[in-house]
mmCIF file of C-alpha atoms in Angstrom:
data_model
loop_
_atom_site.group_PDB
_atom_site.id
_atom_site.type_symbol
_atom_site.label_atom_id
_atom_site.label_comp_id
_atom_site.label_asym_id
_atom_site.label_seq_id
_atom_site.Cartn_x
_atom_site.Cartn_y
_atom_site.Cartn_z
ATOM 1 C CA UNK A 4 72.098 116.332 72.591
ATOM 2 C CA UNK A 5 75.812 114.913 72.767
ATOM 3 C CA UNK A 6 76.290 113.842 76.342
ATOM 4 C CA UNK A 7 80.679 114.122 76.700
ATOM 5 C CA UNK A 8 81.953 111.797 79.130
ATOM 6 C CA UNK A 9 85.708 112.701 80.750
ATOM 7 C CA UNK A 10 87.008 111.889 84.172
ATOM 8 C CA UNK A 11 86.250 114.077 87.491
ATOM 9 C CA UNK A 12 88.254 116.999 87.531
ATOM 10 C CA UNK A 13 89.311 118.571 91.162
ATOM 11 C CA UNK A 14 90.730 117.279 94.210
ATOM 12 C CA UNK A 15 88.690 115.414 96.652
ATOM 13 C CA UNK A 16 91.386 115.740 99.368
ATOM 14 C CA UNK A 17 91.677 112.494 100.495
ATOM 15 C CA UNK A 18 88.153 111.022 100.416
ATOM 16 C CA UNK A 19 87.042 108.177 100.395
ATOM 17 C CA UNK A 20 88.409 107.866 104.071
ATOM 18 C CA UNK A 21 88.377 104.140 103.718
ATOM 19 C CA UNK A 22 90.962 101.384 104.937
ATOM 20 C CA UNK A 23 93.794 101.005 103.114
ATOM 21 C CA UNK A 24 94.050 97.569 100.931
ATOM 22 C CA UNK A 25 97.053 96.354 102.249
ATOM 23 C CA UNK A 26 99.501 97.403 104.875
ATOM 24 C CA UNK A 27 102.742 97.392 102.856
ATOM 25 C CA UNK A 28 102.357 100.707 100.316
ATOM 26 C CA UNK A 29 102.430 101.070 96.485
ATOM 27 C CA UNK A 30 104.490 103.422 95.454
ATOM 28 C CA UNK A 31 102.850 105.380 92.143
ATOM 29 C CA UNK A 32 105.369 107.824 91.199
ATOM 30 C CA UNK A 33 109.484 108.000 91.417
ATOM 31 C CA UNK A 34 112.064 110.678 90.485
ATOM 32 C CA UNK A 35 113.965 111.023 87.449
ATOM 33 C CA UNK A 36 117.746 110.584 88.405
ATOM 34 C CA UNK A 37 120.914 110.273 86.226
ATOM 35 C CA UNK A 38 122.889 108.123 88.745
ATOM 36 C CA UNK A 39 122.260 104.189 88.517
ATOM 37 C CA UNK A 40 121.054 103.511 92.011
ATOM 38 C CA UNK A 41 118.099 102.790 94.166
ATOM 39 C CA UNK A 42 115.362 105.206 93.718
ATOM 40 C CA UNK A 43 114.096 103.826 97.369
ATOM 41 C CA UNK A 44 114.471 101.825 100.767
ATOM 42 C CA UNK A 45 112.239 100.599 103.337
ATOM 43 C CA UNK A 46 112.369 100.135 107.081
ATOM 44 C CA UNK A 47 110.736 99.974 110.245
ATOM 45 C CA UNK A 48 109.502 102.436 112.245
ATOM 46 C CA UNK A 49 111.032 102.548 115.977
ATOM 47 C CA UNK A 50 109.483 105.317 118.009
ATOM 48 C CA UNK A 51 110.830 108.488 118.242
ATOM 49 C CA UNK A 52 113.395 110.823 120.806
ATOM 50 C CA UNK A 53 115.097 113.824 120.632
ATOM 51 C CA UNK A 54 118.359 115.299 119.572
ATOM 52 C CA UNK A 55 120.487 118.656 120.225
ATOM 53 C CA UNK A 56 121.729 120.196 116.498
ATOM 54 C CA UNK A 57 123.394 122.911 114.863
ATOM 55 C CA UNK A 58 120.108 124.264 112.855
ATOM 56 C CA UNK A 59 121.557 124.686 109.257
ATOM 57 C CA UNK A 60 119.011 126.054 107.248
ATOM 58 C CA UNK A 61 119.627 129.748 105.935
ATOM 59 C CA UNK A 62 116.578 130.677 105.852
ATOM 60 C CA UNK A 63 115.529 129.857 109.417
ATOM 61 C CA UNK A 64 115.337 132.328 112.276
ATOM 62 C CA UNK A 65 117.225 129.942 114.612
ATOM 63 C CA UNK A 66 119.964 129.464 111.471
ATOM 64 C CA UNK A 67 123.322 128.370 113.012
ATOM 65 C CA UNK A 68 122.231 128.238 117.101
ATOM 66 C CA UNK A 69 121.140 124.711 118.677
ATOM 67 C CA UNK A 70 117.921 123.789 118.659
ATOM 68 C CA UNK A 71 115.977 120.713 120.540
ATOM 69 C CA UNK A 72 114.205 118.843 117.842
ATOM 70 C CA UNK A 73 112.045 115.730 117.649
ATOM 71 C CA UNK A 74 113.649 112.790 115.503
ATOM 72 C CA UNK A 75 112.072 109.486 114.407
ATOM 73 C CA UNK A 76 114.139 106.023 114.128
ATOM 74 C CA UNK A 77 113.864 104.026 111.430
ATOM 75 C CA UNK A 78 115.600 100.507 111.661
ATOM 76 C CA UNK A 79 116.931 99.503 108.062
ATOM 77 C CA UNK A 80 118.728 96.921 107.469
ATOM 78 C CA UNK A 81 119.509 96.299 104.098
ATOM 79 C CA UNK A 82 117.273 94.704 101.946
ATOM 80 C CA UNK A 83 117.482 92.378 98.767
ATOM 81 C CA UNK A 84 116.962 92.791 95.273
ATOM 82 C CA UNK A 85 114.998 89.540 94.381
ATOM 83 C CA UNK A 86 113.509 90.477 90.459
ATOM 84 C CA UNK A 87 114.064 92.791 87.549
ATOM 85 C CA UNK A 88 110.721 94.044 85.659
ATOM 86 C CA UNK A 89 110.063 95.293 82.058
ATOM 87 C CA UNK A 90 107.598 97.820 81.098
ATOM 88 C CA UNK A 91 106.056 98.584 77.832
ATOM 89 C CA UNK A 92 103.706 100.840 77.186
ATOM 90 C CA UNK A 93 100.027 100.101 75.973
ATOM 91 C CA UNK A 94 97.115 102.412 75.585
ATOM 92 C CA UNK A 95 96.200 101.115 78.736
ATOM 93 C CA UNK A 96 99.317 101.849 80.708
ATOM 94 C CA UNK A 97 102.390 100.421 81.654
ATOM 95 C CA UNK A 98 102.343 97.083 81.172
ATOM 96 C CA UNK A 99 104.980 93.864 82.512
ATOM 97 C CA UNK A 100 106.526 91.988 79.525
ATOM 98 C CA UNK A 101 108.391 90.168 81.607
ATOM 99 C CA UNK A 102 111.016 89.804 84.705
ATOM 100 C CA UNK A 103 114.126 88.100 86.141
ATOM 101 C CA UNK A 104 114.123 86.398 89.344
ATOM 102 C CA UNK A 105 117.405 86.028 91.671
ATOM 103 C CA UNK A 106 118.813 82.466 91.997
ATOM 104 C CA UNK A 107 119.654 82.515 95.641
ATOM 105 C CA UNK A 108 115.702 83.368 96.982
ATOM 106 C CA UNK A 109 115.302 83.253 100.517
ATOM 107 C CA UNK A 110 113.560 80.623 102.039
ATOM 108 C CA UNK A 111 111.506 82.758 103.913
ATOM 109 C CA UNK A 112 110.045 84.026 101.099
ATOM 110 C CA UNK A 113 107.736 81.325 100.659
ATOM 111 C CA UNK A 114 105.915 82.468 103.771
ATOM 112 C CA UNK A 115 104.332 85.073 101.289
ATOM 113 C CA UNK A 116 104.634 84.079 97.432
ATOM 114 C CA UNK A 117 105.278 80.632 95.611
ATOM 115 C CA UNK A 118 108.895 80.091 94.709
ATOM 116 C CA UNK A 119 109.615 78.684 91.505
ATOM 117 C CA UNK A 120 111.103 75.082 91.858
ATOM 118 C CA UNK A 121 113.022 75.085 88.552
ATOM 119 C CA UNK A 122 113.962 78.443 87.145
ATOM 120 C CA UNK A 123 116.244 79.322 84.325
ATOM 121 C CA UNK A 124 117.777 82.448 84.752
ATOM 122 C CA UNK A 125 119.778 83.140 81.898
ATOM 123 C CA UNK A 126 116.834 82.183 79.923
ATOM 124 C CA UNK A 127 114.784 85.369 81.173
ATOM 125 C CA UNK A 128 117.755 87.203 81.158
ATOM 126 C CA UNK A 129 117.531 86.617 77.317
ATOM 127 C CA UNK A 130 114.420 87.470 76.796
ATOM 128 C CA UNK A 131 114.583 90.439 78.910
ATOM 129 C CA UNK A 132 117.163 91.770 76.789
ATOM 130 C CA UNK A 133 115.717 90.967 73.639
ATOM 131 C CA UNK A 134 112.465 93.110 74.255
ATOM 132 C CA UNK A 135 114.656 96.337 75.169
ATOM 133 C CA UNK A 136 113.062 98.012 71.784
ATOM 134 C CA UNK A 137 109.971 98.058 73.180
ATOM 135 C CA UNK A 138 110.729 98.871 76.791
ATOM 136 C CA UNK A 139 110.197 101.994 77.794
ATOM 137 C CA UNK A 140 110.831 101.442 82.038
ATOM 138 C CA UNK A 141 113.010 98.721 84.417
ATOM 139 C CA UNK A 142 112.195 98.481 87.853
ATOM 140 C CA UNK A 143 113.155 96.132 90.798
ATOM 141 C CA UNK A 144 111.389 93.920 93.030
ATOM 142 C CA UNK A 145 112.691 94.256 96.585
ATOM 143 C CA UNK A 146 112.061 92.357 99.658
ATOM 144 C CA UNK A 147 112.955 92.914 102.882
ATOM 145 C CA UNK A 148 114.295 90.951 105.948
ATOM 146 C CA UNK A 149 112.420 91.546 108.801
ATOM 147 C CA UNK A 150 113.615 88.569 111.155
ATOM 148 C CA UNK A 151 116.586 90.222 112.078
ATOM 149 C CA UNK A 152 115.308 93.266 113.716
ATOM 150 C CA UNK A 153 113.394 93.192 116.868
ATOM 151 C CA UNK A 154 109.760 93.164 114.724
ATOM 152 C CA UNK A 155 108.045 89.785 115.698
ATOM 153 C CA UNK A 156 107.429 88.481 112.358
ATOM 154 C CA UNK A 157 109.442 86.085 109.481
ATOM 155 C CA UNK A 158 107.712 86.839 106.386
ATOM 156 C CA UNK A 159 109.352 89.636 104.522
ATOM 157 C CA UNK A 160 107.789 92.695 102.575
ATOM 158 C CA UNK A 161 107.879 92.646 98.693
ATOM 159 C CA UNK A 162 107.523 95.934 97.357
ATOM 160 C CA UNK A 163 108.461 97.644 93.675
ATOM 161 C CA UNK A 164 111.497 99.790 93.642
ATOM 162 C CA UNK A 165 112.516 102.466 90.543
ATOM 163 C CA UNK A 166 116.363 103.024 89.735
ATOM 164 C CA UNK A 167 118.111 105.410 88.147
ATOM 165 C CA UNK A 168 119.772 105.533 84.996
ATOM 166 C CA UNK A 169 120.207 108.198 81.702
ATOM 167 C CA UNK A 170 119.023 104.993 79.546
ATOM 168 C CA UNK A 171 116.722 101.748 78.937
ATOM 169 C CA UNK A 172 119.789 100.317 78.718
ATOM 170 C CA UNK A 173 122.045 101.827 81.737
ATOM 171 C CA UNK A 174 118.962 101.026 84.051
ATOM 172 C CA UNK A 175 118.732 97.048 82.651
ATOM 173 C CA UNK A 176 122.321 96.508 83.471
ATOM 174 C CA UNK A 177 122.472 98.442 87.010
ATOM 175 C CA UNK A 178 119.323 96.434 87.967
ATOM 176 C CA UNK A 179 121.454 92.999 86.914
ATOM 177 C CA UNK A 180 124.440 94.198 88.592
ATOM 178 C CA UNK A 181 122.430 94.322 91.877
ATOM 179 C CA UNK A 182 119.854 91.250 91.548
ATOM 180 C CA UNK A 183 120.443 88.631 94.230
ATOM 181 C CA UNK A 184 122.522 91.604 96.385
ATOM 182 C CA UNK A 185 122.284 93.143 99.587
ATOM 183 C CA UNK A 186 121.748 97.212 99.343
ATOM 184 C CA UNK A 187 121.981 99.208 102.230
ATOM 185 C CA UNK A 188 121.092 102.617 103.332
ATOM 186 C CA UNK A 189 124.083 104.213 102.622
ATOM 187 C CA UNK A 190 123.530 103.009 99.219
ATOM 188 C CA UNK A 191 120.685 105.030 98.520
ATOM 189 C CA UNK A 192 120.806 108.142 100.689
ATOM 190 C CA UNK A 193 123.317 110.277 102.927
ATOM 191 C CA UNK A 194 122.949 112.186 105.958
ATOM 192 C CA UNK A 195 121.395 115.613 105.449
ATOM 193 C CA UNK A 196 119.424 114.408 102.156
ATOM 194 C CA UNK A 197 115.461 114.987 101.504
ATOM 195 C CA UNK A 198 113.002 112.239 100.984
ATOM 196 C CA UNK A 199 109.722 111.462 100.766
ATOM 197 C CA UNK A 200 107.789 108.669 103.509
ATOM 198 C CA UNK A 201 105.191 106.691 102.599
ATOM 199 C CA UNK A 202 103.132 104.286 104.709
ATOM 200 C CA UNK A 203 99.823 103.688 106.174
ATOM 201 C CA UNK A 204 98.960 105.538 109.384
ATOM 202 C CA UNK A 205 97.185 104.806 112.588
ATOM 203 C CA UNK A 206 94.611 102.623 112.874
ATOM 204 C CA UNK A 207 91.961 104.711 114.640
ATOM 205 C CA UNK A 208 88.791 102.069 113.972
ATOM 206 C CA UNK A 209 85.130 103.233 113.500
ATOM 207 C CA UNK A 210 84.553 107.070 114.590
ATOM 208 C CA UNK A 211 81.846 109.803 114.742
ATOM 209 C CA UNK A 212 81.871 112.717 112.895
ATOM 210 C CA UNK A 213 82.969 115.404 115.044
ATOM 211 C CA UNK A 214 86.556 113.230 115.776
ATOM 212 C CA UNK A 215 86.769 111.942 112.111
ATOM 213 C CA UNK A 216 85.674 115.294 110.421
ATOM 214 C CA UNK A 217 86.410 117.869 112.986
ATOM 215 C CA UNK A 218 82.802 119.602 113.092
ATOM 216 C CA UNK A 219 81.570 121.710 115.766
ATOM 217 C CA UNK A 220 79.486 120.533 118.855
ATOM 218 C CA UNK A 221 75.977 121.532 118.832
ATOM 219 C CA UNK A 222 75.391 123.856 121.552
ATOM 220 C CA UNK A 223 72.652 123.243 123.948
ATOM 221 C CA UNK A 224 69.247 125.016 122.064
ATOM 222 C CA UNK A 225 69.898 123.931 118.893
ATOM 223 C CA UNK A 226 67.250 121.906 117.320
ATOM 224 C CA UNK A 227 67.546 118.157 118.543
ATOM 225 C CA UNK A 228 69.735 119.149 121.505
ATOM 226 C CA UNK A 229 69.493 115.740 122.846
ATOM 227 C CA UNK A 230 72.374 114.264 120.489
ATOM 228 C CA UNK A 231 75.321 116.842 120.568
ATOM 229 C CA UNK A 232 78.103 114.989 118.602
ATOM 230 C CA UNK A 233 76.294 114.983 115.059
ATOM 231 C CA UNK A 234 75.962 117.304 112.039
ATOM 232 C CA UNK A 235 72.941 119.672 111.852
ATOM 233 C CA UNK A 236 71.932 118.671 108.328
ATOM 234 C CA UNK A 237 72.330 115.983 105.778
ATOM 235 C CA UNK A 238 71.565 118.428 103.291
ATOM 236 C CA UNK A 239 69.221 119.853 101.027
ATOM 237 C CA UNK A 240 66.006 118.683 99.566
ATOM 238 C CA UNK A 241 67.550 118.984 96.216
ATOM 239 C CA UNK A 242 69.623 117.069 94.945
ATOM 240 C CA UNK A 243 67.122 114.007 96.788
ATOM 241 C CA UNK A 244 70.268 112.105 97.943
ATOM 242 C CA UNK A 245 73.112 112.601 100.706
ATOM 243 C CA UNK A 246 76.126 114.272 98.760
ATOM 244 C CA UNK A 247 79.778 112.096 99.625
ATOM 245 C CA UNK A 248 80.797 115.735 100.878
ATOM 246 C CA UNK A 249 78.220 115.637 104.229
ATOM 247 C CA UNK A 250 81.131 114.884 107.330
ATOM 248 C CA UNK A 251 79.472 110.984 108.201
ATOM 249 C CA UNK A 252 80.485 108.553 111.021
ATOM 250 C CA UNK A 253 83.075 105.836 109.610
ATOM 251 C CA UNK A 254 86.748 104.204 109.523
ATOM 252 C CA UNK A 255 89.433 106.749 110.765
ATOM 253 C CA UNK A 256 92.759 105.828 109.668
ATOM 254 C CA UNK A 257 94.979 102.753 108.392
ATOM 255 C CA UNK A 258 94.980 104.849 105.452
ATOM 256 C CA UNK A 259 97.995 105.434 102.848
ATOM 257 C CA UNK A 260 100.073 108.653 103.041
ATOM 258 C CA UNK A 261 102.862 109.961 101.773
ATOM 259 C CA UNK A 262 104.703 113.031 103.461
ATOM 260 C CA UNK A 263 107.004 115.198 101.291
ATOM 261 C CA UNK A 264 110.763 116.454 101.962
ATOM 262 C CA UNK A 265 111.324 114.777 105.312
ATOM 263 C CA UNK A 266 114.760 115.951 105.797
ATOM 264 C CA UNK A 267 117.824 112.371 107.335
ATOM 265 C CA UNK A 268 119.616 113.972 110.093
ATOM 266 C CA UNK A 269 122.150 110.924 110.047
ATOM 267 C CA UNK A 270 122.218 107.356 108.853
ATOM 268 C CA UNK A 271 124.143 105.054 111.130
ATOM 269 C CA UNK A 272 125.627 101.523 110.830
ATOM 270 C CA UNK A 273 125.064 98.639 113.313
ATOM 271 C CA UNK A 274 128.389 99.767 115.317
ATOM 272 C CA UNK A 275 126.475 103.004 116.595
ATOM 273 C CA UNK A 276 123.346 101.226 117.690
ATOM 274 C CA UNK A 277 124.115 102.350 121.548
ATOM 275 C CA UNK A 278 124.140 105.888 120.690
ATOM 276 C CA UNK A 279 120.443 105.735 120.152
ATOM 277 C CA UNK A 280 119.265 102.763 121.941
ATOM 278 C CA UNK A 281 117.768 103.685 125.316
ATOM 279 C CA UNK A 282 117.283 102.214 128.645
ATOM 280 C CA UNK A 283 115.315 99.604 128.458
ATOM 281 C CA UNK A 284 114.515 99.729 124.734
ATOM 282 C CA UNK A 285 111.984 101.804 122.734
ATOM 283 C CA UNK A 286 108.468 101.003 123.899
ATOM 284 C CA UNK A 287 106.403 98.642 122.007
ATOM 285 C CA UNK A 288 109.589 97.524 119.519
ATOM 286 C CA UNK A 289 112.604 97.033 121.468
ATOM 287 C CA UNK A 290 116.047 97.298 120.858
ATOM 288 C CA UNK A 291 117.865 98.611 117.446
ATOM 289 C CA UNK A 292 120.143 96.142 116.292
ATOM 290 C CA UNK A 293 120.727 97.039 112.908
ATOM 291 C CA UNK A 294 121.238 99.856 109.965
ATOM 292 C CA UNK A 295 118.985 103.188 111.267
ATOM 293 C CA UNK A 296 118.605 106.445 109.931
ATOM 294 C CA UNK A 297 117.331 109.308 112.102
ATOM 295 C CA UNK A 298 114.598 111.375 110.562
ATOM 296 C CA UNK A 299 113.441 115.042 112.143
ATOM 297 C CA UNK A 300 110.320 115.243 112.914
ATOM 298 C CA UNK A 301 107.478 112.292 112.493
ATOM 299 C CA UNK A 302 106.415 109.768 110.740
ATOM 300 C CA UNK A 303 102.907 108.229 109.768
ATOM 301 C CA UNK A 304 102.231 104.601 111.654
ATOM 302 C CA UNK A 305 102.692 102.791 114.354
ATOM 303 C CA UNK A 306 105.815 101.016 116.119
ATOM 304 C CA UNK A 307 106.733 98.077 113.636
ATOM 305 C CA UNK A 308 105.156 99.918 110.846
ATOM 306 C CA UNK A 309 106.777 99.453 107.295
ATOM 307 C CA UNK A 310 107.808 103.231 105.794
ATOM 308 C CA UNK A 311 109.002 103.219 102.603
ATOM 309 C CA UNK A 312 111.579 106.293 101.731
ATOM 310 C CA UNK A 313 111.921 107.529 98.678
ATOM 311 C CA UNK A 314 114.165 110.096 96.924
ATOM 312 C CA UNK A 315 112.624 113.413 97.001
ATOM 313 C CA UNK A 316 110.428 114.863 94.643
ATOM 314 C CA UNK A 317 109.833 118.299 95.448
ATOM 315 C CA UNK A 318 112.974 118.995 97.031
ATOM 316 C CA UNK A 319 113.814 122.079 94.815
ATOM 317 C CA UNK A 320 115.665 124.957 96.587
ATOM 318 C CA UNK A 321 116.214 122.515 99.783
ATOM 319 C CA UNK A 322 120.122 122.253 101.200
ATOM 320 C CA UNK A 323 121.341 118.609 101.327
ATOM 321 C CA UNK A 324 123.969 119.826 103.661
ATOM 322 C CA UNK A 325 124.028 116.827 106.701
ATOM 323 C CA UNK A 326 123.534 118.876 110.063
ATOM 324 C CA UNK A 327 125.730 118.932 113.184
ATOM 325 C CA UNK A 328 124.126 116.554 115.758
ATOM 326 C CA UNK A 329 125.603 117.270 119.132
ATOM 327 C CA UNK A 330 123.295 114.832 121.324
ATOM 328 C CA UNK A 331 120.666 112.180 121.255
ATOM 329 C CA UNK A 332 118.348 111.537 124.118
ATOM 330 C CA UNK A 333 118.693 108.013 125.365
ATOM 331 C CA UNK A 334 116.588 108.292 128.212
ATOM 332 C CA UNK A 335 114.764 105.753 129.610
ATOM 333 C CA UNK A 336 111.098 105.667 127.357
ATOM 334 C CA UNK A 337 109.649 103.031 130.079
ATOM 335 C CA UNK A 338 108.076 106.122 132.329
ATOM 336 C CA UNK A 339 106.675 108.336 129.690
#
């Protein structure tokens, strides 16, 4: 007998519900896109309000009236393009051959990485260019620069950014163009546009079953009716083990997710700051003093969470048309 050995096939939803292994997300897949830019930005998450717009989707019931609806602030201010990677591919994946560094690193970033004391940039540049036969992706290595907004911490966020480009080539020199610069929101996106979030939620710590799984209660004359908030059965005799699929007691979120086609109701520069800003500041962050974009609806994490945005990739059929915002609530959050 010829045992055949292939990967699982089939979703498992997202088990295992286990912590995520680091705060700061890995982005896994990017869009193809013609136009040498940013494929991505990052920022912080504020808290959220509300805003009065003109609802501009055709297909919606309320299409063209005012409607109240929840938006989330993201502070953004622009972040740095500190590396330039080269991918090859190997039967084991993508693979580094190698990468450029910026000259002008910040100092902070030796709060989270080693900086290189002597560095020869045009070297790598060389080399970098020399391998372009056998490169088959360029990315960017992007930090970000969280000691000017109002989150309590120096040491900035390095995270892995795609850009677009038609070529090897086009992407290589749009990545060099932009390698020791600033790049700011309006950079990458524009009011009205669809993108993607990704971060790690809510820490929610160790929970039972019938909060982390959502099973019923047992009522009161069911077998064992002393213990209420636990499942009926671990299962059968056969198979002689506990399957991964019985709902069990465990961690309940800090876990990675990624929410599709969250639509930017407006991206604003540091001049608009006290539209949005409310009395008092937004609880547990503060005040906005940078970059923000406004994004309807919510986001996953907590206050000072980091949320990366990325261009849309199931976005098909959606308008990019920037809606009509004709108030945001800056209301006092201190009371709620």
């Amino acid at each position: 007998m010829v045992r055949h050995h292939q990967p699982r096939s089939g979703s498992v939803a997202f088990s295992p519900r286990k912590r995520a292994a680091k705060e700061t997300p890995r982005v896994k897949s990017w869009p193809q896109e013609d136009e040498s830019k940013l494929l991505g930005l990052a920022g912080y998450k504020v808290g959220m309000t509300h805003a009065m717009m003109v609802d501009n989707d055709k297909n919606s019931p309320t299409s063209g009236m005012e409607v109240f609806t929840p938006v989330t602030v993201l502070e953004v201010p622009p972040v740095v393009v500190m590396g330039v990677r080269a991918y090859e591919k190997t039967t084991y994946g993508l693979k580094v051959i190698t990468e450029v560094l910026a000259d002008n690193l910040d100092e902070e970033l030796s709060r989270k990485i080693s900086l290189p004391k002597e560095y020869n940039q045009s070297e790598a540049i060389a080399k970098i260019q020399e391998s372009l036969e056998e490169t088959v992706d360029i990315k960017v290595l992007v930090h970000t620069n969280p000691k000017v907004t109002s989150v309590p911490k120096k040491k900035p966020e390095i995270f892995e950014c795609a850009i677009g480009g038609k070529s090897v080539e086009e992407k290589l020199n749009a990545a060099l163009e932009l390698l020791g610069n600033e790049v700011k929101a309006t950079d990458v996106f524009s009011d009205g546009q669809y993108v993607d979030s990704i971060a790690t939620t809510k820490g929610k710590g160790f929970q039972g079953p019938v909060k982390r799984w959502g099973i019923r209660i047992q009522y009161g004359k069911a077998a064992r009716s002393s213990k209420k908030r636990h499942i009926g059965s671990m299962g059968p005799w056969t198979p002689s083990r506990t399957m991964w699929t019985v709902p069990q007691a465990g961690q309940m979120g800090y876990h990675k997710r990624t929410e599709y086609n969250k639509k930017i109701l407006k991206i604003g520069d540091s001049s608009e700051i006290d539209a949005i800003n409310p009395e008092g500041g937004f609880i547990k962050y503060g005040i906005v003093k940078n970059d923000f974009i406004l994004v309807k609806g919510s986001l996953p994490g907590p206050s000072k969470r980091l949320i990366i945005l990325r261009k849309a990739m199931r976005a098909k059929g959606k308008s990019n048309d920037a809606p009509q915002i004709n108030y945001i609530s800056t209301k006092s959050k201190q009371g709620v």
